[in-house]
Amino acid sequence: MQLFRTVPLLVAIIFLSATTFPSLSWSEMLDTGTALATQDARAKVLAQMERAEVVEYLAGQGLSQAEAESRINSLTDEEINSLAHDIDQYAGGHFDDSDDAKAMIGVLIGAAILVCLALCLILLI
Amino acid sequence: MKLFPLYKVPIRIFQLGVVLLTLFAGCATAPRPALPALPTDLPSRVELGEVPFYPQQERQCGPASLAMVLEWSGVAVDFKTLSGQVFTPGRAGTLPPDMISGARRNDRVAYPINSLPVLLREVSAGHPVIVLQKLPRLWSSDWHYAVVIGYDLESEEIFLRSGDRSHLAMDFYDFESTWQAWHRWGLVTLAPGTLPADSQESVYVKAVLGLEQTRHWASAELSYEAALTRWPESRSAWIGLGNSRYRQGNLAGAVTAFQSATEFSPQSGVAHNNLAHVLAEMGRRGEALTAARQAVDAGGPHAATFRITLNEILGH
């Protein structure tokens, strides 16, 4: 996945930063997710970018922007991280059935080779 | 050139059949997956008949499975709304993370299950488990969500509500081979304040964190409190409890929680930092300064934030 893509992406990041981690009256109070993850600010920014990318992906799959954001805002940074990683695998089919297609081609080629071998054997008999 | 005698054709076809059968016989028997060691203290047979059944409509196995476990855990389910929350039209299906966020948006703790022993333990404790399976078809395979509602250790069978079947028995081996395709993805949805049978502090606290992040502060508070009955010294649960109470405007309750966090984990800068904030907001400046200094002394990845907090309280 490309990290730096378009202006809308950056807008989405800013928007998500505001919605996912609403500012407290004391801006330096740390949320529980931060306390648990012991991650630094850079990891946090990366998670925000991943959120924006996942929202963009879902919005391209027939969901409204608001619905895509509601779904993503209900996930923790750790879950976003693994989702961003999995999206490449989702992209192929209903999840990814391309493995099946590859396996099927393998089976067909294997069967063809076996038939040839069998024919050779018979002609030798 | 001598022609191939026609009378030999049936014999040749027979020979071809024999050869092909011999060659393919090796492919026909796939090895059974090895089962993990199962706990020995489980009841030998369980079936959770009280779990409601939603027969699956076209491509709606995700929403249907979630509806069953949510309703079991006490949510009044509106199927159309729920489907809108988890179904993705462009994928003609439901992605696993959307099942998790869907549970949270309906005010439930989404607790992940990733192995057969843990799955059986949850079911024996009365908790139905959603599972994601890869079911083989003739030419391809289908991703499918179903709900585990029981098992029989003697006949080695799992009982599921699956598709249009309210009771489908599947043997342990077939189940394992269909379940392992997507990291043995499983999910229990728990009402706020209830605990899974499985005892993993960090997994449960993270599950509650997801609920907290979905802004269900009161439910998160209840669930952190439940976590603390089982893991009384959990730093994460105390901090989460403090944050959830703070979000609901319960400053005194937040102080108590953050103080407990600092007692059990004196090295936690976050606990001292958040304690300092709430104390300062309550006007207890002296105590706030002490806590803020302790946060700065603890240091760590958030040291910069701790210094800002201290300066803010000092009025710089």
Tab-separated table of C-alpha atoms in Angstrom:
chain	number	residue	atom	x	y	z
A	1	MET	CA	0.000	0.000	0.000
A	2	GLN	CA	1.254	3.433	-0.874
A	3	LEU	CA	1.426	5.708	2.079
A	4	PHE	CA	1.447	9.109	0.478
A	5	ARG	CA	-1.258	9.248	-2.103
A	6	THR	CA	-3.704	12.060	-2.468
A	7	VAL	CA	-4.958	15.227	-0.875
A	8	PRO	CA	-8.323	13.598	0.061
A	9	LEU	CA	-6.343	11.011	1.975
A	10	LEU	CA	-4.651	13.719	4.034
A	11	VAL	CA	-7.982	15.404	4.651
A	12	ALA	CA	-9.362	12.071	5.819
A	13	ILE	CA	-6.409	11.626	8.183
A	14	ILE	CA	-7.010	15.019	9.748
A	15	PHE	CA	-10.726	14.300	10.002
A	16	LEU	CA	-10.131	10.904	11.593
A	17	SER	CA	-7.611	12.323	14.041
A	18	ALA	CA	-10.356	14.600	15.242
A	19	THR	CA	-13.110	11.981	15.410
A	20	THR	CA	-11.285	8.915	16.681
A	21	PHE	CA	-9.439	10.608	19.490
A	22	PRO	CA	-11.661	13.450	20.556
A	23	SER	CA	-9.726	16.070	22.446
A	24	LEU	CA	-10.146	16.095	26.194
A	25	SER	CA	-10.501	19.235	28.178
A	26	TRP	CA	-6.927	18.490	29.220
A	27	SER	CA	-5.166	17.823	25.974
A	28	GLU	CA	-2.294	15.830	27.481
A	29	MET	CA	-4.341	13.172	29.197
A	30	LEU	CA	-3.354	9.852	27.628
A	31	ASP	CA	-6.026	7.457	26.389
A	32	THR	CA	-6.103	3.800	27.367
A	33	GLY	CA	-5.006	2.627	23.933
A	34	THR	CA	-1.837	4.678	24.239
A	35	ALA	CA	-1.249	3.344	27.730
A	36	LEU	CA	-1.573	-0.237	26.527
A	37	ALA	CA	0.424	-0.012	23.345
A	38	THR	CA	3.538	1.742	24.696
A	39	GLN	CA	3.881	3.070	21.169
A	40	ASP	CA	5.519	6.343	20.249
A	41	ALA	CA	3.960	9.245	18.376
A	42	ARG	CA	5.201	8.003	15.003
A	43	ALA	CA	3.394	4.663	15.377
A	44	LYS	CA	0.261	6.617	16.258
A	45	VAL	CA	0.528	8.704	13.084
A	46	LEU	CA	1.061	5.529	11.070
A	47	ALA	CA	-2.075	4.006	12.604
A	48	GLN	CA	-3.986	7.156	11.612
A	49	MET	CA	-2.805	6.810	8.033
A	50	GLU	CA	-3.788	3.168	8.011
A	51	ARG	CA	-7.224	4.136	9.289
A	52	ALA	CA	-7.602	6.600	6.439
A	53	GLU	CA	-6.543	3.982	3.905
A	54	VAL	CA	-8.946	1.385	5.263
A	55	VAL	CA	-11.809	3.909	5.243
A	56	GLU	CA	-10.933	4.735	1.651
A	57	TYR	CA	-10.972	1.035	0.781
A	58	LEU	CA	-14.354	0.391	2.426
A	59	ALA	CA	-15.877	3.506	0.845
A	60	GLY	CA	-14.862	2.006	-2.515
A	61	GLN	CA	-16.806	-1.163	-1.642
A	62	GLY	CA	-20.280	0.365	-1.654
A	63	LEU	CA	-20.321	1.859	1.851
A	64	SER	CA	-20.983	5.484	2.676
A	65	GLN	CA	-18.055	7.472	4.042
A	66	ALA	CA	-19.855	7.838	7.391
A	67	GLU	CA	-20.526	4.093	7.697
A	68	ALA	CA	-16.920	3.254	6.771
A	69	GLU	CA	-15.700	5.665	9.457
A	70	SER	CA	-18.073	4.271	12.096
A	71	ARG	CA	-16.719	0.791	11.469
A	72	ILE	CA	-13.082	1.833	11.581
A	73	ASN	CA	-13.510	4.044	14.655
A	74	SER	CA	-14.661	0.967	16.575
A	75	LEU	CA	-11.329	-0.787	16.053
A	76	THR	CA	-8.173	-0.406	18.127
A	77	ASP	CA	-4.857	0.665	16.598
A	78	GLU	CA	-3.607	-2.911	16.821
A	79	GLU	CA	-6.653	-4.214	14.947
A	80	ILE	CA	-6.287	-1.481	12.318
A	81	ASN	CA	-2.703	-2.504	11.883
A	82	SER	CA	-3.571	-6.120	11.104
A	83	LEU	CA	-6.575	-5.073	8.978
A	84	ALA	CA	-4.403	-2.789	6.855
A	85	HIS	CA	-2.106	-5.772	6.411
A	86	ASP	CA	-4.984	-8.121	5.506
A	87	ILE	CA	-6.634	-5.810	2.979
A	88	ASP	CA	-4.184	-6.882	0.311
A	89	GLN	CA	-5.482	-10.402	0.830
A	90	TYR	CA	-9.143	-9.344	0.852
A	91	ALA	CA	-8.652	-7.590	-2.470
A	92	GLY	CA	-8.614	-10.780	-4.567
A	93	GLY	CA	-12.125	-12.106	-4.137
A	94	HIS	CA	-14.533	-12.766	-1.339
A	95	PHE	CA	-11.429	-12.650	0.742
A	96	ASP	CA	-9.047	-14.272	-1.663
A	97	ASP	CA	-10.035	-17.282	-3.690
A	98	SER	CA	-7.076	-16.898	-6.027
A	99	ASP	CA	-5.339	-19.636	-4.046
A	100	ASP	CA	-8.160	-21.929	-5.077
A	101	ALA	CA	-7.786	-20.875	-8.691
A	102	LYS	CA	-4.056	-21.597	-8.535
A	103	ALA	CA	-4.716	-24.946	-6.890
A	104	MET	CA	-7.312	-25.767	-9.563
A	105	ILE	CA	-4.867	-24.966	-12.371
A	106	GLY	CA	-2.296	-27.143	-10.599
A	107	VAL	CA	-4.761	-30.020	-10.387
A	108	LEU	CA	-5.699	-29.681	-14.072
A	109	ILE	CA	-2.055	-29.618	-15.205
A	110	GLY	CA	-1.329	-32.569	-12.922
A	111	ALA	CA	-4.281	-34.496	-14.367
A	112	ALA	CA	-3.158	-33.738	-17.938
A	113	ILE	CA	0.354	-35.022	-17.184
A	114	LEU	CA	-1.070	-38.175	-15.599
A	115	VAL	CA	-3.289	-38.850	-18.610
A	116	CYS	CA	-0.287	-38.487	-20.948
A	117	LEU	CA	1.750	-40.807	-18.758
A	118	ALA	CA	-1.076	-43.342	-18.695
A	119	LEU	CA	-1.452	-43.230	-22.484
A	120	CYS	CA	2.293	-43.788	-22.933
A	121	LEU	CA	2.146	-46.747	-20.539
A	122	ILE	CA	-0.783	-48.303	-22.409
A	123	LEU	CA	0.853	-47.940	-25.761
A	124	LEU	CA	3.909	-49.681	-24.344
A	125	ILE	CA	1.862	-52.633	-23.032
B	1	MET	CA	2.023	-49.769	-41.447
B	2	LYS	CA	0.050	-52.085	-39.211
B	3	LEU	CA	-3.283	-50.677	-37.946
B	4	PHE	CA	-4.221	-50.835	-34.287
B	5	PRO	CA	-6.740	-53.723	-34.084
B	6	LEU	CA	-10.239	-52.417	-33.187
B	7	TYR	CA	-11.167	-55.382	-30.987
B	8	LYS	CA	-8.489	-54.261	-28.527
B	9	VAL	CA	-10.175	-50.847	-27.846
B	10	PRO	CA	-12.347	-52.001	-24.883
B	11	ILE	CA	-9.316	-53.698	-23.337
B	12	ARG	CA	-7.252	-50.532	-23.740
B	13	ILE	CA	-10.008	-48.413	-22.147
B	14	PHE	CA	-10.156	-50.822	-19.230
B	15	GLN	CA	-6.370	-50.656	-18.834
B	16	LEU	CA	-6.470	-46.851	-18.951
B	17	GLY	CA	-9.106	-46.838	-16.203
B	18	VAL	CA	-7.042	-49.129	-13.999
B	19	VAL	CA	-3.909	-47.024	-14.450
B	20	LEU	CA	-5.729	-43.728	-13.761
B	21	LEU	CA	-7.472	-45.114	-10.675
B	22	THR	CA	-4.155	-46.340	-9.313
B	23	LEU	CA	-2.518	-42.969	-9.884
B	24	PHE	CA	-5.367	-40.924	-8.394
B	25	ALA	CA	-5.879	-43.206	-5.400
B	26	GLY	CA	-2.979	-41.437	-3.706
B	27	CYS	CA	-4.696	-38.040	-3.987
B	28	ALA	CA	-8.028	-39.196	-2.645
B	29	THR	CA	-7.072	-39.628	0.993
B	30	ALA	CA	-5.951	-36.329	2.539
B	31	PRO	CA	-4.180	-36.669	5.891
B	32	ARG	CA	-6.348	-35.701	8.892
B	33	PRO	CA	-5.158	-32.623	10.774
B	34	ALA	CA	-3.724	-33.369	14.210
B	35	LEU	CA	-6.020	-32.167	16.999
B	36	PRO	CA	-4.543	-30.099	19.828
B	37	ALA	CA	-4.663	-31.584	23.339
B	38	LEU	CA	-8.136	-30.880	24.712
B	39	PRO	CA	-8.811	-29.919	28.342
B	40	THR	CA	-9.752	-32.933	30.441
B	41	ASP	CA	-12.081	-31.122	32.841
B	42	LEU	CA	-14.825	-30.265	30.325
B	43	PRO	CA	-18.348	-31.698	30.452
B	44	SER	CA	-18.519	-34.461	27.850
B	45	ARG	CA	-21.512	-33.029	25.983
B	46	VAL	CA	-22.906	-29.491	25.757
B	47	GLU	CA	-25.632	-28.007	23.581
B	48	LEU	CA	-26.764	-24.411	24.056
B	49	GLY	CA	-30.363	-24.771	22.901
B	50	GLU	CA	-31.213	-21.258	24.121
B	51	VAL	CA	-29.140	-19.594	21.384
B	52	PRO	CA	-31.648	-18.117	18.890
B	53	PHE	CA	-31.539	-19.190	15.250
B	54	TYR	CA	-31.495	-16.837	12.269
B	55	PRO	CA	-31.663	-18.831	9.017
B	56	GLN	CA	-29.207	-17.321	6.599
B	57	GLN	CA	-30.386	-15.350	3.591
B	58	GLU	CA	-28.264	-14.966	0.458
B	59	ARG	CA	-24.627	-14.068	1.392
B	60	GLN	CA	-25.818	-12.947	4.849
B	61	CYS	CA	-24.029	-15.513	7.018
B	62	GLY	CA	-22.068	-12.725	8.768
B	63	PRO	CA	-25.046	-10.648	9.898
B	64	ALA	CA	-27.074	-13.823	10.687
B	65	SER	CA	-24.314	-15.274	12.908
B	66	LEU	CA	-23.772	-11.968	14.683
B	67	ALA	CA	-27.527	-11.558	15.184
B	68	MET	CA	-27.683	-14.952	16.925
B	69	VAL	CA	-24.902	-14.259	19.443
B	70	LEU	CA	-25.955	-10.643	20.046
B	71	GLU	CA	-29.517	-11.670	20.755
B	72	TRP	CA	-28.229	-14.446	23.011
B	73	SER	CA	-26.250	-11.812	24.965
B	74	GLY	CA	-29.351	-9.658	25.423
B	75	VAL	CA	-29.316	-7.220	22.500
B	76	ALA	CA	-32.651	-6.496	20.799
B	77	VAL	CA	-31.495	-7.114	17.229
B	78	ASP	CA	-32.882	-5.313	14.198
B	79	PHE	CA	-31.528	-7.501	11.407
B	80	LYS	CA	-31.587	-4.845	8.687
B	81	THR	CA	-29.688	-2.330	10.810
B	82	LEU	CA	-27.174	-4.969	11.855
B	83	SER	CA	-26.636	-6.078	8.266
B	84	GLY	CA	-25.954	-2.445	7.312
B	85	GLN	CA	-23.317	-2.312	10.044
B	86	VAL	CA	-21.339	-5.372	8.958
B	87	PHE	CA	-22.183	-6.351	5.362
B	88	THR	CA	-19.979	-4.905	2.610
B	89	PRO	CA	-21.803	-4.806	-0.759
B	90	GLY	CA	-18.624	-4.549	-2.835
B	91	ARG	CA	-17.277	-7.753	-1.283
B	92	ALA	CA	-20.684	-9.497	-1.265
B	93	GLY	CA	-19.820	-10.565	2.247
B	94	THR	CA	-18.694	-9.545	5.713
B	95	LEU	CA	-15.064	-8.878	6.635
B	96	PRO	CA	-13.936	-10.248	10.032
B	97	PRO	CA	-13.028	-6.814	11.520
B	98	ASP	CA	-16.563	-5.627	10.761
B	99	MET	CA	-17.952	-8.444	12.914
B	100	ILE	CA	-15.799	-7.078	15.758
B	101	SER	CA	-16.827	-3.457	15.251
B	102	GLY	CA	-20.444	-4.590	14.774
B	103	ALA	CA	-20.411	-6.278	18.196
B	104	ARG	CA	-18.978	-3.135	19.814
B	105	ARG	CA	-21.447	-0.806	18.139
B	106	ASN	CA	-24.139	-2.955	19.757
B	107	ASP	CA	-22.561	-2.433	23.169
B	108	ARG	CA	-20.888	-5.833	23.509
B	109	VAL	CA	-17.312	-6.858	24.373
B	110	ALA	CA	-15.861	-8.665	21.331
B	111	TYR	CA	-13.601	-11.371	22.765
B	112	PRO	CA	-11.447	-13.262	20.224
B	113	ILE	CA	-11.123	-17.086	20.249
B	114	ASN	CA	-8.284	-18.754	18.346
B	115	SER	CA	-7.996	-22.403	19.330
B	116	LEU	CA	-10.173	-25.496	19.713
B	117	PRO	CA	-9.494	-25.976	23.460
B	118	VAL	CA	-10.452	-22.351	24.223
B	119	LEU	CA	-13.499	-22.612	21.945
B	120	LEU	CA	-14.763	-25.714	23.763
B	121	ARG	CA	-14.174	-24.059	27.147
B	122	GLU	CA	-16.260	-21.018	26.172
B	123	VAL	CA	-19.071	-23.205	24.868
B	124	SER	CA	-19.003	-25.304	28.052
B	125	ALA	CA	-19.343	-22.044	30.029
B	126	GLY	CA	-22.503	-21.276	28.048
B	127	HIS	CA	-21.010	-18.819	25.536
B	128	PRO	CA	-21.791	-19.442	21.832
B	129	VAL	CA	-18.845	-18.680	19.515
B	130	ILE	CA	-18.937	-17.274	15.970
B	131	VAL	CA	-16.417	-19.023	13.716
B	132	LEU	CA	-15.175	-18.268	10.217
B	133	GLN	CA	-14.794	-21.385	8.063
B	134	LYS	CA	-13.567	-22.054	4.572
B	135	LEU	CA	-15.988	-24.618	3.211
B	136	PRO	CA	-14.827	-26.686	0.240
B	137	ARG	CA	-17.001	-26.595	-2.890
B	138	LEU	CA	-16.625	-28.662	-6.055
B	139	TRP	CA	-14.438	-26.141	-7.924
B	140	SER	CA	-13.665	-23.539	-5.297
B	141	SER	CA	-14.427	-22.781	-1.654
B	142	ASP	CA	-16.667	-20.436	0.302
B	143	TRP	CA	-15.924	-18.308	3.338
B	144	HIS	CA	-18.669	-18.902	5.826
B	145	TYR	CA	-19.618	-17.676	9.304
B	146	ALA	CA	-21.434	-20.057	11.649
B	147	VAL	CA	-22.153	-20.214	15.378
B	148	VAL	CA	-20.791	-23.022	17.561
B	149	ILE	CA	-23.510	-23.973	20.044
B	150	GLY	CA	-22.219	-27.269	21.385
B	151	TYR	CA	-19.939	-30.266	21.183
B	152	ASP	CA	-19.716	-33.941	22.075
B	153	LEU	CA	-16.300	-35.158	23.241
B	154	GLU	CA	-17.203	-38.819	22.836
B	155	SER	CA	-18.352	-38.673	19.227
B	156	GLU	CA	-15.796	-35.864	18.604
B	157	GLU	CA	-18.396	-33.558	17.090
B	158	ILE	CA	-19.006	-29.799	17.015
B	159	PHE	CA	-22.601	-28.552	16.830
B	160	LEU	CA	-23.293	-25.446	14.782
B	161	ARG	CA	-26.058	-23.133	13.683
B	162	SER	CA	-24.969	-22.799	10.087
B	163	GLY	CA	-26.694	-21.458	6.980
B	164	ASP	CA	-30.259	-22.762	7.008
B	165	ARG	CA	-29.488	-25.525	9.549
B	166	SER	CA	-30.241	-24.930	13.217
B	167	HIS	CA	-28.218	-28.014	14.187
B	168	LEU	CA	-25.292	-29.130	12.064
B	169	ALA	CA	-22.909	-31.748	13.498
B	170	MET	CA	-19.367	-31.664	12.141
B	171	ASP	CA	-16.565	-33.922	13.349
B	172	PHE	CA	-13.583	-32.286	15.100
B	173	TYR	CA	-11.241	-33.007	12.195
B	174	ASP	CA	-13.462	-31.572	9.465
B	175	PHE	CA	-14.157	-28.588	11.683
B	176	GLU	CA	-10.473	-27.937	12.344
B	177	SER	CA	-9.566	-28.168	8.670
B	178	THR	CA	-12.289	-25.659	7.698
B	179	TRP	CA	-11.563	-23.354	10.646
B	180	GLN	CA	-7.787	-23.082	10.337
B	181	ALA	CA	-7.982	-21.381	6.897
B	182	TRP	CA	-8.297	-17.876	8.393
B	183	HIS	CA	-6.134	-18.072	11.556
B	184	ARG	CA	-8.891	-19.960	13.433
B	185	TRP	CA	-10.940	-16.777	13.670
B	186	GLY	CA	-13.572	-16.971	16.419
B	187	LEU	CA	-15.540	-14.443	18.439
B	188	VAL	CA	-17.561	-14.363	21.665
B	189	THR	CA	-19.820	-11.355	22.330
B	190	LEU	CA	-20.179	-10.610	26.026
B	191	ALA	CA	-22.572	-8.278	27.816
B	192	PRO	CA	-20.732	-5.448	29.633
B	193	GLY	CA	-19.410	-6.609	32.985
B	194	THR	CA	-19.293	-10.321	32.118
B	195	LEU	CA	-16.057	-12.260	31.699
B	196	PRO	CA	-15.067	-14.992	29.239
B	197	ALA	CA	-14.281	-18.461	30.597
B	198	ASP	CA	-10.792	-18.092	29.141
B	199	SER	CA	-8.395	-16.233	31.415
B	200	GLN	CA	-6.139	-13.940	29.471
B	201	GLU	CA	-5.860	-10.519	31.060
B	202	SER	CA	-4.334	-8.659	28.130
B	203	VAL	CA	-6.763	-10.124	25.583
B	204	TYR	CA	-9.793	-9.201	27.665
B	205	VAL	CA	-8.536	-5.699	28.510
B	206	LYS	CA	-7.864	-5.026	24.817
B	207	ALA	CA	-11.375	-6.226	23.992
B	208	VAL	CA	-12.780	-3.759	26.532
B	209	LEU	CA	-10.525	-1.035	25.150
B	210	GLY	CA	-12.322	-1.515	21.815
B	211	LEU	CA	-15.640	-0.894	23.553
B	212	GLU	CA	-14.219	2.171	25.333
B	213	GLN	CA	-12.955	3.508	22.012
B	214	THR	CA	-16.447	3.050	20.536
B	215	ARG	CA	-17.504	5.557	23.240
B	216	HIS	CA	-19.502	3.119	25.318
B	217	TRP	CA	-17.956	4.576	28.465
B	218	ALA	CA	-20.410	3.165	31.008
B	219	SER	CA	-20.177	-0.350	29.556
B	220	ALA	CA	-16.393	-0.104	29.405
B	221	GLU	CA	-16.352	0.968	33.058
B	222	LEU	CA	-18.468	-2.061	34.043
B	223	SER	CA	-16.212	-4.397	32.069
B	224	TYR	CA	-12.968	-2.969	33.482
B	225	GLU	CA	-14.462	-3.437	36.956
B	226	ALA	CA	-15.241	-7.053	36.048
B	227	ALA	CA	-11.662	-7.514	34.807
B	228	LEU	CA	-10.364	-6.207	38.133
B	229	THR	CA	-12.322	-8.839	40.059
B	230	ARG	CA	-10.248	-11.454	38.233
B	231	TRP	CA	-6.972	-9.532	37.842
B	232	PRO	CA	-6.967	-7.053	40.769
B	233	GLU	CA	-3.498	-5.728	39.961
B	234	SER	CA	-4.002	-5.095	36.235
B	235	ARG	CA	-2.427	-1.723	35.468
B	236	SER	CA	-4.209	-1.504	32.087
B	237	ALA	CA	-7.623	-2.225	33.607
B	238	TRP	CA	-7.129	0.415	36.342
B	239	ILE	CA	-6.058	3.017	33.758
B	240	GLY	CA	-8.955	2.079	31.468
B	241	LEU	CA	-11.337	2.325	34.417
B	242	GLY	CA	-9.972	5.779	35.285
B	243	ASN	CA	-10.327	6.995	31.694
B	244	SER	CA	-13.884	5.609	31.325
B	245	ARG	CA	-14.965	7.269	34.578
B	246	TYR	CA	-13.309	10.531	33.565
B	247	ARG	CA	-15.195	10.497	30.249
B	248	GLN	CA	-18.452	10.236	32.164
B	249	GLY	CA	-17.515	13.206	34.349
B	250	ASN	CA	-16.827	11.070	37.431
B	251	LEU	CA	-13.601	12.805	38.499
B	252	ALA	CA	-13.459	11.402	42.032
B	253	GLY	CA	-13.931	7.864	40.690
B	254	ALA	CA	-11.208	8.478	38.118
B	255	VAL	CA	-8.781	9.613	40.826
B	256	THR	CA	-9.405	6.424	42.831
B	257	ALA	CA	-8.748	4.281	39.759
B	258	PHE	CA	-5.561	6.119	38.732
B	259	GLN	CA	-4.305	5.995	42.326
B	260	SER	CA	-4.769	2.218	42.336
B	261	ALA	CA	-2.899	2.039	39.016
B	262	THR	CA	0.052	3.944	40.553
B	263	GLU	CA	-0.026	1.723	43.648
B	264	PHE	CA	0.203	-1.493	41.659
B	265	SER	CA	2.539	-0.039	39.003
B	266	PRO	CA	4.608	2.794	40.513
B	267	GLN	CA	6.645	2.873	37.286
B	268	SER	CA	3.638	3.687	35.083
B	269	GLY	CA	4.152	7.253	33.871
B	270	VAL	CA	0.728	7.227	32.181
B	271	ALA	CA	-1.041	6.477	35.471
B	272	HIS	CA	0.760	9.346	37.272
B	273	ASN	CA	0.207	11.683	34.317
B	274	ASN	CA	-3.538	11.066	34.085
B	275	LEU	CA	-3.864	11.251	37.876
B	276	ALA	CA	-2.117	14.635	37.774
B	277	HIS	CA	-4.575	15.911	35.167
B	278	VAL	CA	-7.697	14.914	37.036
B	279	LEU	CA	-6.358	16.238	40.353
B	280	ALA	CA	-5.490	19.561	38.728
B	281	GLU	CA	-8.929	19.750	37.178
B	282	MET	CA	-10.420	19.231	40.645
B	283	GLY	CA	-8.268	22.069	41.976
B	284	ARG	CA	-6.030	19.805	44.088
B	285	ARG	CA	-2.885	21.494	42.760
B	286	GLY	CA	-0.396	20.251	45.351
B	287	GLU	CA	-1.234	16.570	44.830
B	288	ALA	CA	-1.378	17.164	41.063
B	289	LEU	CA	2.181	18.549	41.098
B	290	THR	CA	3.469	15.519	43.016
B	291	ALA	CA	1.817	13.133	40.535
B	292	ALA	CA	3.081	15.113	37.519
B	293	ARG	CA	6.655	15.011	38.875
B	294	GLN	CA	6.374	11.247	39.405
B	295	ALA	CA	5.284	10.875	35.783
B	296	VAL	CA	8.299	12.868	34.582
B	297	ASP	CA	10.582	10.742	36.791
B	298	ALA	CA	9.085	7.540	35.339
B	299	GLY	CA	9.904	8.722	31.789
B	300	GLY	CA	9.424	6.269	28.913
B	301	PRO	CA	8.004	6.753	25.411
B	302	HIS	CA	5.598	9.485	26.590
B	303	ALA	CA	8.144	11.502	28.587
B	304	ALA	CA	7.590	14.588	26.420
B	305	THR	CA	3.871	14.558	27.210
B	306	PHE	CA	4.590	14.170	30.931
B	307	ARG	CA	6.789	17.300	30.874
B	308	ILE	CA	4.038	19.288	29.112
B	309	THR	CA	1.603	18.179	31.835
B	310	LEU	CA	3.987	19.279	34.580
B	311	ASN	CA	4.593	22.663	32.928
B	312	GLU	CA	0.872	23.178	32.452
B	313	ILE	CA	0.193	22.570	36.141
B	314	LEU	CA	3.115	24.799	37.130
B	315	GLY	CA	1.459	27.476	35.007
B	316	HIS	CA	4.319	27.880	32.544
